[in-house]
Amino acid sequence: MKLATIMHNGARRIAQIEGKVAQILATPSEGLGVVSALRGPASGRVIVEEVPVDTIEFLAPVPQPPRIFGIGLNYADHAAETGREPPAIQTWFMKQITAVNAPFGDVEKPCVSDMLDFEVELVVIIGAEARHVPVERAHEVIAGYCVGCDYSVRDWQKATPTMIMGKGFNTHAPFGPVLVTADEIADLDQLRLRCYVNDQLMQDGCVADLIFKVPQMIAHLSTAFTLLPGDIIFTGTPAGVGIARNPPVYLFAGDTVRCEIDGLGKIENKIVDEVKATIIA
């Protein structure tokens, strides 16, 4: 199954994607988006309307996730290009909820930095509340998979050991365009990830090269705290990021970044300059 959270007739809705057709479901779209459809009664998955896919606006599959987790250095080639050894233990950071972005939304280049970088990643969406999940049962808590880009502000990232500032800027966590359930994927390990900047291939990796596999990540996280429906996990990026190139390649207004994963689709973001404005609500 491929599910999307979309805007349709001015309202947020859930749609099942079948080829070039978006089947609008009766399920109301809450903050958990597509996870609500999977967790709710079958009656909520009744199709009430069909529209062409190219007429809809895709939103993040989970517009308001409880949390966004990211793992660092989870591909050996990426660790090597940054001059570090592959980690012996999982290293996690948090991206902020305000970083959530639509799969085709604009991404802001912060006004405080010229070191905006790209990282194509497989994204896992959690579908059940879970604690102390053994590796062999991790599949039971996964709602599905999608494409993500972990945009990173490198100077802010390197300024603190937690990386939380450089990973958490607004708009810097686009993911989607659809949640793809596991039954649609013959072999997760064989999926390839690619990132293009202005149509130039920058990253080309394979899920099989993850140091810590998806079940290991779920087991590790759930040992410390309860995973919640709608939690988002960015699983790491392969080699080819901008900071590791000679000379470094950073993103500026007008650039376009396209990330794609076999079988999961693609997301594409235009880089725009942040408009600095004081907001106190």
mmCIF file of C-alpha atoms in Angstrom:
data_model
loop_
_atom_site.group_PDB
_atom_site.id
_atom_site.type_symbol
_atom_site.label_atom_id
_atom_site.label_comp_id
_atom_site.label_asym_id
_atom_site.label_seq_id
_atom_site.Cartn_x
_atom_site.Cartn_y
_atom_site.Cartn_z
ATOM 1 C CA MET A 1 0.000 0.000 0.000
ATOM 2 C CA LYS A 2 1.112 3.534 -0.777
ATOM 3 C CA LEU A 3 -0.495 6.239 1.333
ATOM 4 C CA ALA A 4 -0.083 10.003 1.156
ATOM 5 C CA THR A 5 -1.202 13.003 3.156
ATOM 6 C CA ILE A 6 -2.397 15.610 0.683
ATOM 7 C CA MET A 7 -4.196 18.918 0.329
ATOM 8 C CA HIS A 8 -7.457 18.472 -1.545
ATOM 9 C CA ASN A 9 -10.123 21.146 -1.992
ATOM 10 C CA GLY A 10 -8.495 23.237 0.700
ATOM 11 C CA ALA A 11 -8.462 20.448 3.295
ATOM 12 C CA ARG A 12 -5.887 17.950 4.471
ATOM 13 C CA ARG A 13 -6.837 14.412 3.455
ATOM 14 C CA ILE A 14 -5.422 10.893 3.247
ATOM 15 C CA ALA A 15 -5.093 9.238 -0.157
ATOM 16 C CA GLN A 16 -4.106 5.813 -1.371
ATOM 17 C CA ILE A 17 -1.917 6.105 -4.473
ATOM 18 C CA GLU A 18 -2.568 3.643 -7.281
ATOM 19 C CA GLY A 19 -0.437 4.450 -10.305
ATOM 20 C CA LYS A 20 -1.505 7.866 -11.557
ATOM 21 C CA VAL A 21 -4.650 7.950 -9.439
ATOM 22 C CA ALA A 22 -5.057 9.285 -5.891
ATOM 23 C CA GLN A 23 -7.923 7.576 -4.095
ATOM 24 C CA ILE A 24 -9.202 9.924 -1.391
ATOM 25 C CA LEU A 25 -10.083 8.010 1.783
ATOM 26 C CA ALA A 26 -12.794 8.653 4.339
ATOM 27 C CA THR A 27 -10.162 8.666 7.101
ATOM 28 C CA PRO A 28 -9.834 12.165 8.584
ATOM 29 C CA SER A 29 -6.306 13.572 8.398
ATOM 30 C CA GLU A 30 -4.971 14.237 11.870
ATOM 31 C CA GLY A 31 -1.463 15.226 12.890
ATOM 32 C CA LEU A 32 -0.354 11.612 12.393
ATOM 33 C CA GLY A 33 -1.478 11.694 8.764
ATOM 34 C CA VAL A 34 -1.102 8.340 7.046
ATOM 35 C CA VAL A 35 -0.468 6.555 10.352
ATOM 36 C CA SER A 36 -4.044 7.431 11.347
ATOM 37 C CA ALA A 37 -5.328 5.536 8.312
ATOM 38 C CA LEU A 38 -3.260 2.460 9.105
ATOM 39 C CA ARG A 39 -4.220 2.421 12.783
ATOM 40 C CA GLY A 40 -7.895 3.280 12.317
ATOM 41 C CA PRO A 41 -10.837 1.024 11.416
ATOM 42 C CA ALA A 42 -11.143 -0.399 7.923
ATOM 43 C CA SER A 43 -14.240 1.748 7.419
ATOM 44 C CA GLY A 44 -11.970 4.767 7.366
ATOM 45 C CA ARG A 45 -10.168 3.406 4.334
ATOM 46 C CA VAL A 46 -13.254 3.565 2.123
ATOM 47 C CA ILE A 47 -12.550 5.442 -1.113
ATOM 48 C CA VAL A 48 -14.778 8.501 -1.447
ATOM 49 C CA GLU A 49 -13.239 10.127 -4.529
ATOM 50 C CA GLU A 50 -10.567 9.571 -7.158
ATOM 51 C CA VAL A 51 -8.405 12.324 -8.675
ATOM 52 C CA PRO A 52 -5.290 12.381 -10.884
ATOM 53 C CA VAL A 53 -2.068 12.308 -8.878
ATOM 54 C CA ASP A 54 -0.668 15.249 -10.824
ATOM 55 C CA THR A 55 -3.463 17.504 -9.520
ATOM 56 C CA ILE A 56 -2.793 17.071 -5.803
ATOM 57 C CA GLU A 57 -0.402 18.723 -3.372
ATOM 58 C CA PHE A 58 1.649 16.261 -1.338
ATOM 59 C CA LEU A 59 2.282 17.082 2.310
ATOM 60 C CA ALA A 60 4.636 15.305 4.682
ATOM 61 C CA PRO A 61 3.060 11.857 5.233
ATOM 62 C CA VAL A 62 3.065 12.615 8.995
ATOM 63 C CA PRO A 63 2.539 16.385 9.260
ATOM 64 C CA GLN A 64 2.998 16.523 13.042
ATOM 65 C CA PRO A 65 5.216 13.642 14.164
ATOM 66 C CA PRO A 66 5.807 13.246 17.897
ATOM 67 C CA ARG A 67 9.577 13.150 17.316
ATOM 68 C CA ILE A 68 12.178 13.020 14.560
ATOM 69 C CA PHE A 69 15.233 10.861 15.228
ATOM 70 C CA GLY A 70 18.408 10.844 13.141
ATOM 71 C CA ILE A 71 21.374 8.508 13.328
ATOM 72 C CA GLY A 72 24.876 9.690 12.508
ATOM 73 C CA LEU A 73 27.566 7.997 10.404
ATOM 74 C CA ASN A 74 25.492 4.917 9.581
ATOM 75 C CA TYR A 75 27.245 4.186 6.273
ATOM 76 C CA ALA A 76 30.922 3.209 6.366
ATOM 77 C CA ASP A 77 31.720 5.152 3.183
ATOM 78 C CA HIS A 78 30.210 8.317 4.678
ATOM 79 C CA ALA A 79 32.216 7.852 7.882
ATOM 80 C CA ALA A 80 35.354 7.392 5.776
ATOM 81 C CA GLU A 81 34.781 10.532 3.702
ATOM 82 C CA THR A 82 34.518 12.565 6.911
ATOM 83 C CA GLY A 83 37.758 11.065 8.241
ATOM 84 C CA ARG A 84 36.173 9.025 11.017
ATOM 85 C CA GLU A 85 35.961 5.351 11.878
ATOM 86 C CA PRO A 86 32.587 3.604 11.598
ATOM 87 C CA PRO A 87 30.873 3.919 14.986
ATOM 88 C CA ALA A 88 30.807 0.953 17.339
ATOM 89 C CA ILE A 89 27.635 2.219 18.990
ATOM 90 C CA GLN A 90 24.630 3.988 17.539
ATOM 91 C CA THR A 91 24.905 7.796 17.688
ATOM 92 C CA TRP A 92 21.590 9.647 17.671
ATOM 93 C CA PHE A 93 20.422 13.246 17.386
ATOM 94 C CA MET A 94 17.042 14.960 17.149
ATOM 95 C CA LYS A 95 15.626 17.058 14.363
ATOM 96 C CA GLN A 96 12.988 19.563 15.447
ATOM 97 C CA ILE A 97 9.276 19.206 14.666
ATOM 98 C CA THR A 98 9.429 22.626 12.971
ATOM 99 C CA ALA A 99 11.898 21.089 10.501
ATOM 100 C CA VAL A 100 9.098 18.980 8.968
ATOM 101 C CA ASN A 101 8.593 19.894 5.338
ATOM 102 C CA ALA A 102 6.523 18.654 2.418
ATOM 103 C CA PRO A 103 8.310 16.399 -0.085
ATOM 104 C CA PHE A 104 8.255 19.152 -2.699
ATOM 105 C CA GLY A 105 8.402 22.124 -0.353
ATOM 106 C CA ASP A 106 10.969 24.916 -0.466
ATOM 107 C CA VAL A 107 13.966 24.500 1.854
ATOM 108 C CA GLU A 108 15.409 27.589 3.500
ATOM 109 C CA LYS A 109 19.090 28.433 3.370
ATOM 110 C CA PRO A 110 19.555 30.012 6.792
ATOM 111 C CA CYS A 111 20.522 33.645 6.919
ATOM 112 C CA VAL A 112 23.161 32.760 9.543
ATOM 113 C CA SER A 113 25.146 30.236 7.472
ATOM 114 C CA ASP A 114 26.550 29.496 4.021
ATOM 115 C CA MET A 115 27.141 25.824 4.852
ATOM 116 C CA LEU A 116 23.814 24.162 3.999
ATOM 117 C CA ASP A 117 24.348 20.511 3.005
ATOM 118 C CA PHE A 118 22.259 17.604 1.683
ATOM 119 C CA GLU A 119 21.870 13.993 2.872
ATOM 120 C CA VAL A 120 19.534 11.534 1.118
ATOM 121 C CA GLU A 121 18.131 9.016 3.612
ATOM 122 C CA LEU A 122 15.733 6.123 3.965
ATOM 123 C CA VAL A 123 13.045 7.205 6.418
ATOM 124 C CA VAL A 124 11.162 4.798 8.686
ATOM 125 C CA ILE A 125 7.733 5.730 10.061
ATOM 126 C CA ILE A 126 6.730 4.071 13.324
ATOM 127 C CA GLY A 127 3.182 2.730 13.464
ATOM 128 C CA ALA A 128 2.762 1.415 17.014
ATOM 129 C CA GLU A 129 3.632 2.281 20.587
ATOM 130 C CA ALA A 130 6.555 0.065 21.504
ATOM 131 C CA ARG A 131 9.144 -0.508 24.224
ATOM 132 C CA HIS A 132 11.986 -3.041 24.526
ATOM 133 C CA VAL A 133 11.411 -4.354 21.009
ATOM 134 C CA PRO A 134 13.683 -7.280 20.105
ATOM 135 C CA VAL A 135 15.362 -7.140 16.703
ATOM 136 C CA GLU A 136 13.291 -10.046 15.399
ATOM 137 C CA ARG A 137 10.026 -8.227 16.157
ATOM 138 C CA ALA A 138 10.983 -4.754 14.928
ATOM 139 C CA HIS A 139 8.932 -5.218 11.747
ATOM 140 C CA GLU A 140 5.777 -5.240 13.874
ATOM 141 C CA VAL A 141 6.139 -1.560 14.800
ATOM 142 C CA ILE A 142 6.994 -0.189 11.334
ATOM 143 C CA ALA A 143 4.164 1.552 9.507
ATOM 144 C CA GLY A 144 6.220 2.008 6.354
ATOM 145 C CA TYR A 145 9.078 3.689 4.558
ATOM 146 C CA CYS A 146 9.648 6.815 2.497
ATOM 147 C CA VAL A 147 12.340 9.123 1.102
ATOM 148 C CA GLY A 148 13.886 11.893 3.175
ATOM 149 C CA CYS A 149 16.620 14.496 3.066
ATOM 150 C CA ASP A 150 18.441 15.375 6.269
ATOM 151 C CA TYR A 151 19.476 18.941 5.444
ATOM 152 C CA SER A 152 22.339 19.966 7.696
ATOM 153 C CA VAL A 153 23.864 23.334 8.544
ATOM 154 C CA ARG A 154 27.442 22.184 8.953
ATOM 155 C CA ASP A 155 29.006 25.016 10.939
ATOM 156 C CA TRP A 156 26.145 24.961 13.442
ATOM 157 C CA GLN A 157 26.268 21.156 13.517
ATOM 158 C CA LYS A 158 29.978 21.082 14.303
ATOM 159 C CA ALA A 159 29.683 23.777 16.993
ATOM 160 C CA THR A 160 28.131 21.398 19.557
ATOM 161 C CA PRO A 161 28.633 17.648 20.131
ATOM 162 C CA THR A 162 24.883 16.919 20.127
ATOM 163 C CA MET A 163 24.495 18.281 16.533
ATOM 164 C CA ILE A 164 20.979 19.339 17.513
ATOM 165 C CA MET A 165 21.295 22.942 16.323
ATOM 166 C CA GLY A 166 22.742 22.222 12.904
ATOM 167 C CA LYS A 167 20.201 19.474 12.243
ATOM 168 C CA GLY A 168 17.102 21.279 13.456
ATOM 169 C CA PHE A 169 16.572 24.384 11.321
ATOM 170 C CA ASN A 170 13.066 25.066 9.989
ATOM 171 C CA THR A 171 12.126 23.220 6.735
ATOM 172 C CA HIS A 172 15.181 20.919 6.951
ATOM 173 C CA ALA A 173 13.319 17.593 7.230
ATOM 174 C CA PRO A 174 11.309 17.006 4.060
ATOM 175 C CA PHE A 175 10.080 13.443 3.601
ATOM 176 C CA GLY A 176 7.575 11.532 1.493
ATOM 177 C CA PRO A 177 6.045 11.633 -0.995
ATOM 178 C CA VAL A 178 4.199 8.518 0.188
ATOM 179 C CA LEU A 179 4.406 5.960 2.967
ATOM 180 C CA VAL A 180 5.147 2.592 1.358
ATOM 181 C CA THR A 181 4.210 -0.428 3.460
ATOM 182 C CA ALA A 182 6.645 -3.343 3.771
ATOM 183 C CA ASP A 183 4.529 -5.676 1.622
ATOM 184 C CA GLU A 184 5.300 -3.434 -1.363
ATOM 185 C CA ILE A 185 9.072 -3.926 -0.939
ATOM 186 C CA ALA A 186 10.613 -7.204 -2.085
ATOM 187 C CA ASP A 187 13.976 -6.632 -0.377
ATOM 188 C CA LEU A 188 14.660 -3.480 1.617
ATOM 189 C CA ASP A 189 18.424 -4.068 1.491
ATOM 190 C CA GLN A 190 18.461 -3.876 -2.294
ATOM 191 C CA LEU A 191 16.963 -0.387 -2.497
ATOM 192 C CA ARG A 192 19.324 2.257 -3.852
ATOM 193 C CA LEU A 193 19.436 5.858 -2.659
ATOM 194 C CA ARG A 194 20.439 8.728 -4.923
ATOM 195 C CA CYS A 195 20.739 12.480 -4.473
ATOM 196 C CA TYR A 196 21.034 14.995 -7.289
ATOM 197 C CA VAL A 197 21.890 18.677 -6.963
ATOM 198 C CA ASN A 198 20.832 20.641 -10.035
ATOM 199 C CA ASP A 199 20.523 17.263 -11.847
ATOM 200 C CA GLN A 200 24.122 16.291 -11.010
ATOM 201 C CA LEU A 201 24.406 12.955 -9.198
ATOM 202 C CA MET A 202 26.044 13.548 -5.808
ATOM 203 C CA GLN A 203 25.161 10.454 -3.749
ATOM 204 C CA ASP A 204 24.527 6.879 -4.840
ATOM 205 C CA GLY A 205 24.251 4.246 -2.115
ATOM 206 C CA CYS A 206 22.423 1.091 -1.098
ATOM 207 C CA VAL A 207 20.376 0.284 2.009
ATOM 208 C CA ALA A 208 22.374 -2.950 2.321
ATOM 209 C CA ASP A 209 25.368 -0.838 3.359
ATOM 210 C CA LEU A 210 23.751 0.436 6.565
ATOM 211 C CA ILE A 211 26.061 -0.257 9.510
ATOM 212 C CA PHE A 212 23.145 -0.550 11.927
ATOM 213 C CA LYS A 213 20.122 -2.088 10.220
ATOM 214 C CA VAL A 214 16.569 -0.821 10.722
ATOM 215 C CA PRO A 215 15.623 -3.551 13.252
ATOM 216 C CA GLN A 216 18.770 -2.783 15.268
ATOM 217 C CA MET A 217 17.876 0.907 15.352
ATOM 218 C CA ILE A 218 14.362 0.204 16.581
ATOM 219 C CA ALA A 219 15.612 -2.218 19.234
ATOM 220 C CA HIS A 220 18.218 0.287 20.439
ATOM 221 C CA LEU A 221 15.887 3.287 20.636
ATOM 222 C CA SER A 222 13.062 1.353 22.286
ATOM 223 C CA THR A 223 15.418 0.130 24.996
ATOM 224 C CA ALA A 224 15.740 3.679 26.297
ATOM 225 C CA PHE A 225 12.225 5.000 25.741
ATOM 226 C CA THR A 226 8.839 4.197 24.264
ATOM 227 C CA LEU A 227 8.498 4.671 20.529
ATOM 228 C CA LEU A 228 5.263 6.387 19.537
ATOM 229 C CA PRO A 229 3.008 6.080 16.492
ATOM 230 C CA GLY A 230 4.143 8.659 13.964
ATOM 231 C CA ASP A 231 7.751 8.868 15.167
ATOM 232 C CA ILE A 232 10.110 9.451 12.245
ATOM 233 C CA ILE A 233 13.541 7.828 11.927
ATOM 234 C CA PHE A 234 16.156 9.144 9.490
ATOM 235 C CA THR A 235 18.445 6.138 9.023
ATOM 236 C CA GLY A 236 21.697 7.701 7.782
ATOM 237 C CA THR A 237 23.260 8.827 4.525
ATOM 238 C CA PRO A 238 25.811 7.317 2.111
ATOM 239 C CA ALA A 239 28.956 9.047 0.862
ATOM 240 C CA GLY A 240 28.907 12.086 -1.378
ATOM 241 C CA VAL A 241 27.753 14.889 0.907
ATOM 242 C CA GLY A 242 28.805 18.422 0.130
ATOM 243 C CA ILE A 243 31.118 19.052 3.073
ATOM 244 C CA ALA A 244 33.302 16.051 2.168
ATOM 245 C CA ARG A 245 33.997 17.228 -1.387
ATOM 246 C CA ASN A 246 37.070 19.130 -2.550
ATOM 247 C CA PRO A 247 36.141 21.901 -2.755
ATOM 248 C CA PRO A 248 33.042 21.588 -0.567
ATOM 249 C CA VAL A 249 29.666 21.906 -2.293
ATOM 250 C CA TYR A 250 27.030 23.823 -0.349
ATOM 251 C CA LEU A 251 23.491 24.809 -1.297
ATOM 252 C CA PHE A 252 22.327 28.305 -2.189
ATOM 253 C CA ALA A 253 19.097 29.948 -3.306
ATOM 254 C CA GLY A 254 18.060 28.679 -6.716
ATOM 255 C CA ASP A 255 19.589 25.211 -6.303
ATOM 256 C CA THR A 256 17.334 22.164 -6.624
ATOM 257 C CA VAL A 257 17.895 18.951 -4.664
ATOM 258 C CA ARG A 258 16.245 15.704 -5.761
ATOM 259 C CA CYS A 259 16.391 12.600 -3.571
ATOM 260 C CA GLU A 260 15.077 9.249 -4.726
ATOM 261 C CA ILE A 261 14.960 5.655 -3.503
ATOM 262 C CA ASP A 262 14.027 2.700 -5.689
ATOM 263 C CA GLY A 263 10.408 1.742 -5.139
ATOM 264 C CA LEU A 264 9.707 4.593 -2.726
ATOM 265 C CA GLY A 265 9.628 7.526 -5.133
ATOM 266 C CA LYS A 266 11.365 10.884 -5.051
ATOM 267 C CA ILE A 267 11.248 14.209 -3.279
ATOM 268 C CA GLU A 268 12.492 17.475 -4.740
ATOM 269 C CA ASN A 269 13.206 20.752 -2.979
ATOM 270 C CA LYS A 270 14.102 24.199 -4.224
ATOM 271 C CA ILE A 271 16.522 26.128 -2.018
ATOM 272 C CA VAL A 272 15.362 29.625 -1.079
ATOM 273 C CA ASP A 273 16.866 32.300 1.135
ATOM 274 C CA GLU A 274 15.381 32.518 4.606
ATOM 275 C CA VAL A 275 13.555 35.768 5.188
ATOM 276 C CA LYS A 276 14.649 36.872 8.632
ATOM 277 C CA ALA A 277 11.746 38.122 10.710
ATOM 278 C CA THR A 278 11.131 38.278 14.423
ATOM 279 C CA ILE A 279 8.031 36.225 15.294
ATOM 280 C CA ILE A 280 6.492 36.277 18.759
ATOM 281 C CA ALA A 281 3.065 34.668 18.902
#
